[in-house]
């Protein structure tokens, strides 16, 4: 993409409404624009990151054996009346009435909708288990939307639902999602720690929140320092095998959110130097809640002996849009964002310091075409202007690589390659620089 054509409305000044780094940087880097409180438009650069994150989430859900579908954002109130949540949910639920005076709502989550589908279509225990997910916009009329897209009113969530025949099978589904979540966040370069959590308005009795440590996080958490040390990506995960040992390695270490924190257990569990008290951002939440919805909504199957068995359920959310902010909180410096490779909106920014110079212009165009034809997402700074402004802009939007073309090097076909993360600059031939970016 040529910057002379790209829609990237960056801001020089810090917007006064932004209290935390990710909000400030997303506005300054031209990723989002507020529409109304807690509701945002995603501009081209932001949309690219949202898509990259969704793709990682999707791929790990699929590997775990979940099947993608798409449910509507607007739901009929009837099914929420059946589950009892139409009254229980409170003012966070956006209630809507259509022209025929029917009560509708903008979904804050989809347990009722999926239960309604499964109860009508699944009749026998032989059709279980089922793991189904979608990636869809949600609306919650939060009392205090803040920190940009971190606590929005409209936000993008991946929500998966499991239906099983008995507790053992439901626990296997839960473990699959547990491992899928560890892998998903690791692929984004994040260490997300699973913490025992309260199950909240969704109800139930087994639940973990996945938390990324950050001083600006809204959750108070307590954990054993060894939680930080595992790398799940180093283990081959075979979802057909027993995941319990892998899951219990984490869950045996003390890690809990504020609501589930037990100080005496915490004190018994670890030498003092291993105990951390910190703040974090909740990026995912998994629940097992048994028959709470299936019972209320009549979702049952016939068992092996022909008798009725109420399905066991779980639900599993990931805050896809919140992750954009969380990743920035974990990866930035004073100059701007530092994208991890896997979620970067473009892999490389080609900075032409003097496009009006004939040699620079030819070399810049050549580098840009070579990268593009090799399938590398490339942003090309092809506009005239001061070098300092171009560098500041590139550092702000935080692409992993900057390939810099100036009049001195261009004459001999040489360019400079800078890593945004380490700041290291190397002078290389055009071919070698391209090879290194592709590698
Ligand atoms: P929180 O405790 O932050 O309010 P929650 O427990 O209500 O979140 P869940 O119902 O577990 O949220 O939703 C699943 C995921 O969706 C959360 O882990 C979080 O990452 C994301 N999420 C929830 N509410 C918001 C919001 N208002 N804005 C952005 N993301 C959100
Ligand atoms: Mg939660």
XYZ file of C-alpha atoms and ligand atoms in Angstrom:
471
model
C 0.000 0.000 0.000
C 1.341 3.435 -0.955
C 1.020 6.011 1.800
C 0.235 8.629 -0.831
C -3.022 6.719 -1.405
C -3.652 5.104 1.988
C -6.196 6.467 4.462
C -4.093 6.906 7.596
C -5.204 9.976 9.556
C -2.409 10.125 12.177
C -2.369 12.758 14.929
C 0.696 14.713 16.050
C -0.644 15.673 19.464
C -1.762 13.410 22.264
C -5.566 13.369 22.383
C -6.633 14.720 25.771
C -9.403 12.139 26.305
C -6.997 9.179 26.283
C -5.773 8.078 29.720
C -3.769 4.979 28.808
C -1.066 4.263 26.238
C -3.045 1.927 24.001
C -5.966 4.341 23.640
C -3.624 7.256 22.966
C -1.570 5.310 20.428
C -4.552 3.836 18.604
C -5.989 7.322 18.100
C -2.633 8.831 17.144
C -1.792 6.004 14.734
C -5.110 6.471 12.923
C -6.441 3.019 13.834
C -9.802 3.972 15.292
C -12.143 6.896 15.572
C -14.820 7.348 18.186
C -18.403 7.414 16.976
C -20.080 7.812 20.376
C -19.206 6.737 23.930
C -17.685 3.238 23.764
C -18.470 2.861 20.049
C -15.721 3.110 17.436
C -15.078 2.959 13.740
C -12.095 0.848 12.783
C -10.027 2.682 10.172
C -7.956 0.693 7.639
C -4.858 0.257 9.840
C -6.918 -0.838 12.860
C -9.085 -3.119 10.780
C -5.988 -4.963 9.558
C -4.911 -5.735 13.129
C -8.415 -6.794 14.125
C -8.401 -9.202 11.182
C -4.955 -10.613 12.046
C -6.066 -11.274 15.616
C -9.345 -12.846 14.463
C -7.381 -15.139 12.137
C -5.186 -16.455 14.960
C -8.233 -16.982 17.177
C -10.044 -18.738 14.332
C -7.147 -21.003 13.471
C -6.682 -22.189 17.068
C -10.427 -22.741 17.523
C -10.421 -24.868 14.387
C -7.352 -26.854 15.493
C -9.116 -27.589 18.794
C -12.032 -29.011 16.818
C -14.537 -26.173 17.167
C -16.688 -25.340 14.137
C -17.272 -21.798 12.953
C -20.770 -20.440 12.380
C -22.349 -16.980 12.513
C -25.268 -15.984 14.701
C -27.092 -12.646 14.438
C -26.342 -9.552 16.521
C -30.074 -8.914 17.078
C -31.926 -11.591 19.043
C -35.577 -12.105 19.970
C -36.329 -11.363 23.661
C -38.437 -14.557 23.918
C -35.454 -16.889 24.339
C -34.005 -14.586 27.010
C -37.340 -14.699 28.814
C -37.118 -18.502 28.743
C -33.662 -18.526 30.333
C -34.673 -15.883 32.856
C -31.945 -13.462 31.796
C -34.245 -10.898 30.167
C -34.985 -9.595 33.648
C -31.743 -10.649 35.321
C -29.316 -8.910 32.941
C -30.194 -5.340 33.898
C -29.447 -2.037 32.120
C -26.362 -3.373 30.289
C -28.737 -5.128 27.906
C -29.754 -2.967 24.952
C -33.453 -3.617 24.473
C -35.048 -2.840 21.136
C -38.632 -2.950 19.857
C -39.364 -3.655 16.201
C -42.238 -2.187 14.116
C -44.539 -5.052 15.115
C -43.948 -4.241 18.784
C -41.858 -7.347 19.292
C -39.178 -7.195 21.983
C -35.712 -7.691 20.582
C -32.223 -7.064 21.926
C -28.677 -6.505 20.704
C -26.819 -9.598 21.933
C -24.288 -9.094 24.756
C -23.539 -12.856 24.441
C -25.212 -15.844 22.721
C -25.963 -18.699 25.159
C -29.717 -18.493 24.525
C -29.372 -18.272 20.761
C -27.088 -21.306 20.477
C -29.153 -23.333 22.963
C -32.259 -22.645 20.897
C -30.488 -23.957 17.776
C -29.076 -27.075 19.441
C -32.296 -28.047 21.214
C -34.133 -28.063 17.879
C -31.462 -29.878 15.876
C -29.682 -32.322 18.193
C -31.767 -35.233 19.442
C -29.432 -38.070 20.376
C -26.397 -38.460 22.638
C -24.662 -39.906 19.551
C -24.617 -36.389 18.029
C -22.529 -35.077 20.927
C -20.074 -33.525 21.662
C -20.536 -30.271 19.739
C -18.212 -27.267 19.933
C -19.474 -24.264 17.953
C -18.175 -20.710 17.784
C -18.576 -17.416 16.018
C -16.751 -14.106 15.908
C -19.394 -11.424 16.146
C -20.045 -7.924 17.474
C -21.603 -7.642 20.918
C -23.237 -4.750 22.701
C -23.179 -4.114 26.442
C -24.337 -0.754 27.697
C -21.406 -0.451 30.129
C -21.856 2.159 32.902
C -18.364 3.455 32.334
C -17.027 2.756 28.850
C -13.369 3.784 28.931
C -9.823 3.243 27.715
C -10.945 3.263 24.079
C -11.788 -0.161 22.709
C -10.623 -1.887 25.931
C -13.949 -1.320 27.626
C -16.249 -0.433 24.804
C -19.997 -0.734 24.535
C -19.826 -2.352 21.105
C -16.970 -4.861 20.856
C -15.873 -7.883 18.854
C -15.889 -11.200 20.693
C -15.172 -14.776 19.784
C -17.638 -16.905 21.702
C -17.631 -20.684 21.620
C -20.205 -23.022 23.168
C -19.858 -26.673 24.116
C -22.637 -29.264 24.382
C -21.873 -32.601 26.026
C -23.575 -35.690 27.330
C -22.048 -35.834 30.826
C -19.627 -34.094 33.159
C -16.539 -36.026 31.994
C -17.157 -35.076 28.380
C -17.918 -31.449 29.327
C -14.634 -31.300 31.200
C -12.809 -32.528 28.079
C -14.388 -29.708 26.080
C -13.356 -27.241 28.792
C -9.773 -28.520 28.711
C -9.632 -28.216 24.935
C -10.585 -24.563 25.150
C -8.170 -24.016 28.045
C -5.263 -25.260 25.924
C -6.525 -23.489 22.782
C -6.523 -20.199 24.735
C -2.947 -20.643 25.943
C -1.854 -21.323 22.366
C -3.886 -18.443 20.925
C -2.396 -15.801 23.220
C 1.138 -17.221 22.900
C 0.882 -16.873 19.119
C 0.165 -13.166 19.632
C 3.339 -12.819 21.687
C 1.387 -12.521 24.940
C 1.732 -14.316 28.250
C -1.857 -14.727 29.385
C -2.233 -16.433 32.741
C -5.317 -18.526 33.491
C -6.753 -17.497 36.852
C -9.549 -19.011 38.874
C -12.503 -16.742 38.376
C -16.003 -16.087 39.518
C -18.516 -17.077 36.901
C -20.541 -13.846 37.121
C -23.984 -13.365 35.536
C -23.394 -16.401 33.296
C -23.456 -18.690 36.362
C -21.895 -22.111 36.942
C -19.002 -23.605 38.836
C -15.761 -23.993 36.864
C -14.251 -20.892 35.362
C -10.929 -19.276 34.405
C -10.103 -15.790 33.233
C -7.035 -15.337 31.025
C -5.153 -12.294 32.198
C -2.307 -10.253 30.727
C -0.264 -8.385 33.309
C -0.387 -4.611 32.862
C -0.368 -1.774 35.377
C -3.270 -0.158 33.562
C -5.386 -3.329 33.755
C -8.744 -3.227 35.506
C -8.429 -6.591 37.275
C -6.579 -7.141 40.556
C -4.931 -10.592 40.545
C -2.776 -12.851 42.714
C -0.483 -15.534 41.344
C 2.577 -17.749 41.686
C 5.556 -16.363 39.732
C 6.160 -19.710 37.990
C 2.946 -19.182 36.013
C 4.959 -16.921 33.710
C 7.442 -19.604 32.760
C 5.515 -22.070 30.634
C 5.614 -22.006 26.868
C 2.691 -23.983 25.541
C 3.817 -23.550 21.941
C 6.850 -25.715 22.679
C 4.559 -28.664 23.324
C 2.860 -30.504 20.520
C -0.790 -30.627 21.425
C -2.844 -33.542 20.301
C -6.436 -32.719 21.097
C -7.436 -36.384 20.941
C -5.260 -37.236 23.922
C -5.888 -36.528 27.603
C -5.299 -32.805 28.202
C -5.829 -33.026 31.958
C -2.076 -33.247 32.853
C -1.290 -30.176 30.744
C -4.176 -28.194 32.229
C -3.428 -29.211 35.795
C 0.178 -28.034 35.502
C -1.221 -24.517 35.370
C -4.142 -24.935 37.669
C -1.982 -26.504 40.391
C -0.165 -23.180 40.747
C -1.999 -20.510 42.685
C -3.554 -17.893 40.377
C -6.807 -16.126 41.144
C -8.737 -12.977 40.427
C -9.717 -10.660 43.229
C -13.174 -12.210 43.695
C -11.754 -15.728 44.023
C -8.679 -14.809 46.005
C -8.174 -16.666 49.276
C -5.328 -15.056 51.237
C -4.717 -18.002 53.540
C -4.453 -20.417 50.612
C -2.199 -17.937 48.814
C 0.103 -17.726 51.829
C 0.259 -21.494 52.195
C 0.958 -22.095 48.485
C 4.327 -20.314 47.875
C 7.459 -18.999 49.302
C 6.949 -15.238 49.711
C 9.294 -14.315 46.846
C 7.136 -16.332 44.440
C 3.901 -14.549 45.328
C 2.854 -11.794 42.939
C 0.098 -9.317 43.419
C -0.518 -7.406 40.237
C -2.979 -5.791 37.884
C -4.064 -7.284 34.604
C -6.305 -7.143 31.557
C -8.875 -9.883 31.042
C -8.596 -11.062 27.434
C -10.516 -14.321 27.712
C -12.899 -16.139 29.985
C -14.005 -19.775 29.968
C -16.947 -21.217 31.915
C -18.399 -24.597 32.559
C -21.957 -24.082 33.765
C -23.569 -27.499 33.514
C -27.283 -27.479 32.753
C -28.140 -23.878 33.686
C -29.454 -22.962 30.208
C -30.246 -26.401 28.846
C -32.504 -27.093 31.839
C -34.328 -23.757 31.613
C -34.722 -23.976 27.836
C -35.423 -27.713 27.514
C -32.270 -28.749 25.635
C -31.989 -32.517 26.063
C -31.059 -35.605 24.068
C -32.069 -39.219 24.325
C -29.433 -41.329 26.112
C -28.257 -44.912 25.333
C -31.212 -46.366 27.274
C -33.715 -44.064 25.574
C -34.127 -41.803 28.618
C -33.913 -37.978 28.534
C -30.537 -36.435 29.354
C -30.147 -32.667 29.776
C -27.078 -31.404 27.922
C -24.023 -30.118 29.788
C -22.801 -26.746 28.536
C -19.845 -24.405 28.648
C -19.073 -21.050 27.043
C -15.728 -19.603 26.062
C -15.115 -15.944 25.186
C -12.162 -14.025 23.792
C -12.189 -10.227 23.606
C -10.919 -9.854 20.034
C -11.170 -6.047 19.914
C -9.905 -5.674 23.509
C -6.848 -7.706 22.488
C -5.762 -4.955 20.090
C -5.433 -2.616 23.074
C -3.960 -5.279 25.347
C -1.241 -6.116 22.810
C -0.333 -2.426 22.552
C -0.234 -2.086 26.365
C 2.298 -4.939 26.383
C 4.287 -3.720 23.349
C 5.081 -0.001 23.083
C 7.687 2.611 23.964
C 7.752 6.427 24.090
C 7.802 6.629 20.302
C 4.831 4.399 19.593
C 3.573 0.882 19.040
C 5.888 -2.140 18.561
C 3.763 -4.807 16.839
C 4.612 -8.478 17.341
C 5.103 -10.032 13.866
C 2.008 -12.198 14.025
C -0.482 -9.330 14.400
C 1.320 -6.440 12.670
C -0.907 -4.560 10.181
C 1.999 -4.572 7.693
C 5.236 -6.481 8.068
C 7.447 -3.734 6.691
C 7.393 -0.006 6.040
C 9.535 1.110 3.089
C 10.654 4.666 3.855
C 11.730 6.647 0.827
C 13.594 9.651 2.199
C 13.670 11.449 -1.158
C 11.067 10.234 -3.654
C 11.771 13.318 -5.773
C 15.297 11.957 -6.374
C 15.395 9.789 -9.505
C 17.538 6.975 -8.024
C 15.524 6.842 -4.791
C 12.312 6.759 -6.756
C 13.406 3.840 -8.938
C 14.902 1.817 -6.074
C 11.884 2.489 -3.800
C 9.444 1.341 -6.472
C 11.500 -1.781 -7.116
C 11.762 -2.750 -3.429
C 8.045 -2.181 -2.944
C 7.098 -4.354 -5.929
C 9.494 -7.157 -4.918
C 8.080 -7.293 -1.395
C 4.507 -7.200 -2.655
C 5.001 -9.959 -5.182
C 6.544 -12.087 -2.427
C 3.298 -11.733 -0.499
C 4.726 -9.412 2.164
C 2.291 -6.814 3.552
C 4.146 -3.607 2.785
C 3.412 0.038 3.479
C 5.355 2.357 1.200
C 6.184 5.888 2.402
C 6.358 7.442 -1.043
C 5.403 10.993 -0.081
C 7.672 14.020 -0.151
C 8.495 15.543 3.219
C 10.989 15.788 6.049
C 12.906 12.662 7.050
C 12.262 13.266 10.756
C 8.507 13.316 10.230
C 8.613 10.088 8.219
C 10.682 8.306 10.871
C 8.435 9.498 13.694
C 5.368 8.338 11.808
C 6.831 4.877 11.140
C 7.879 4.465 14.772
C 4.383 5.528 15.856
C 2.556 2.926 13.762
C 5.120 0.353 14.882
C 5.639 -2.005 11.911
C 8.243 -4.689 12.763
C 10.660 -3.615 9.972
C 11.602 -0.311 8.371
C 13.452 -0.455 5.078
C 15.001 2.957 4.522
C 16.041 4.317 1.155
C 18.166 7.486 0.963
C 20.028 9.249 -1.873
C 23.485 8.202 -0.602
C 22.803 4.443 -0.543
C 20.433 4.409 -3.491
C 23.220 5.217 -5.934
C 24.918 1.902 -5.012
C 21.685 -0.068 -4.580
C 22.062 -0.120 -0.785
C 19.370 0.373 1.831
C 19.100 0.452 5.610
C 17.054 -2.087 7.525
C 15.807 -1.149 10.984
C 14.125 -3.399 13.494
C 11.430 -1.451 15.356
C 11.809 -3.686 18.388
C 15.579 -3.573 18.930
C 16.288 -0.326 17.097
C 19.186 -2.023 15.321
C 20.037 -0.639 11.860
C 22.036 -2.494 9.223
C 23.180 -1.271 5.844
C 22.555 -4.002 3.280
C 22.122 -4.565 -0.421
C 18.506 -4.354 -1.557
C 18.439 -8.129 -2.153
C 19.743 -9.007 1.311
C 17.353 -6.592 3.026
C 14.408 -8.138 1.197
C 15.602 -11.641 2.077
C 15.815 -10.735 5.733
C 12.318 -9.247 5.796
C 10.879 -12.309 4.082
C 12.686 -14.752 6.431
P -15.232 -7.700 32.241
O -15.000 -8.396 33.554
O -13.983 -7.083 31.652
O -16.390 -6.766 32.246
P -16.813 -9.903 31.425
O -16.401 -10.872 32.457
O -18.096 -9.215 31.554
O -15.635 -8.830 31.210
P -17.166 -11.985 29.467
O -18.631 -12.061 29.516
O -16.354 -13.020 30.128
O -16.708 -10.550 29.976
O -16.725 -11.769 27.940
C -15.663 -12.449 27.306
C -14.538 -11.483 26.922
O -15.018 -10.366 26.192
C -13.833 -10.870 28.127
O -12.839 -11.745 28.616
C -13.238 -9.612 27.537
O -11.976 -9.886 26.944
C -14.224 -9.220 26.462
N -15.071 -8.089 26.906
C -16.053 -8.119 27.832
N -16.616 -6.913 27.990
C -15.969 -6.089 27.130
C -16.097 -4.707 26.807
N -17.010 -3.931 27.407
N -15.272 -4.183 25.862
C -14.361 -4.962 25.244
N -14.196 -6.262 25.499
C -14.978 -6.834 26.424
Mg -15.275 -12.263 32.669
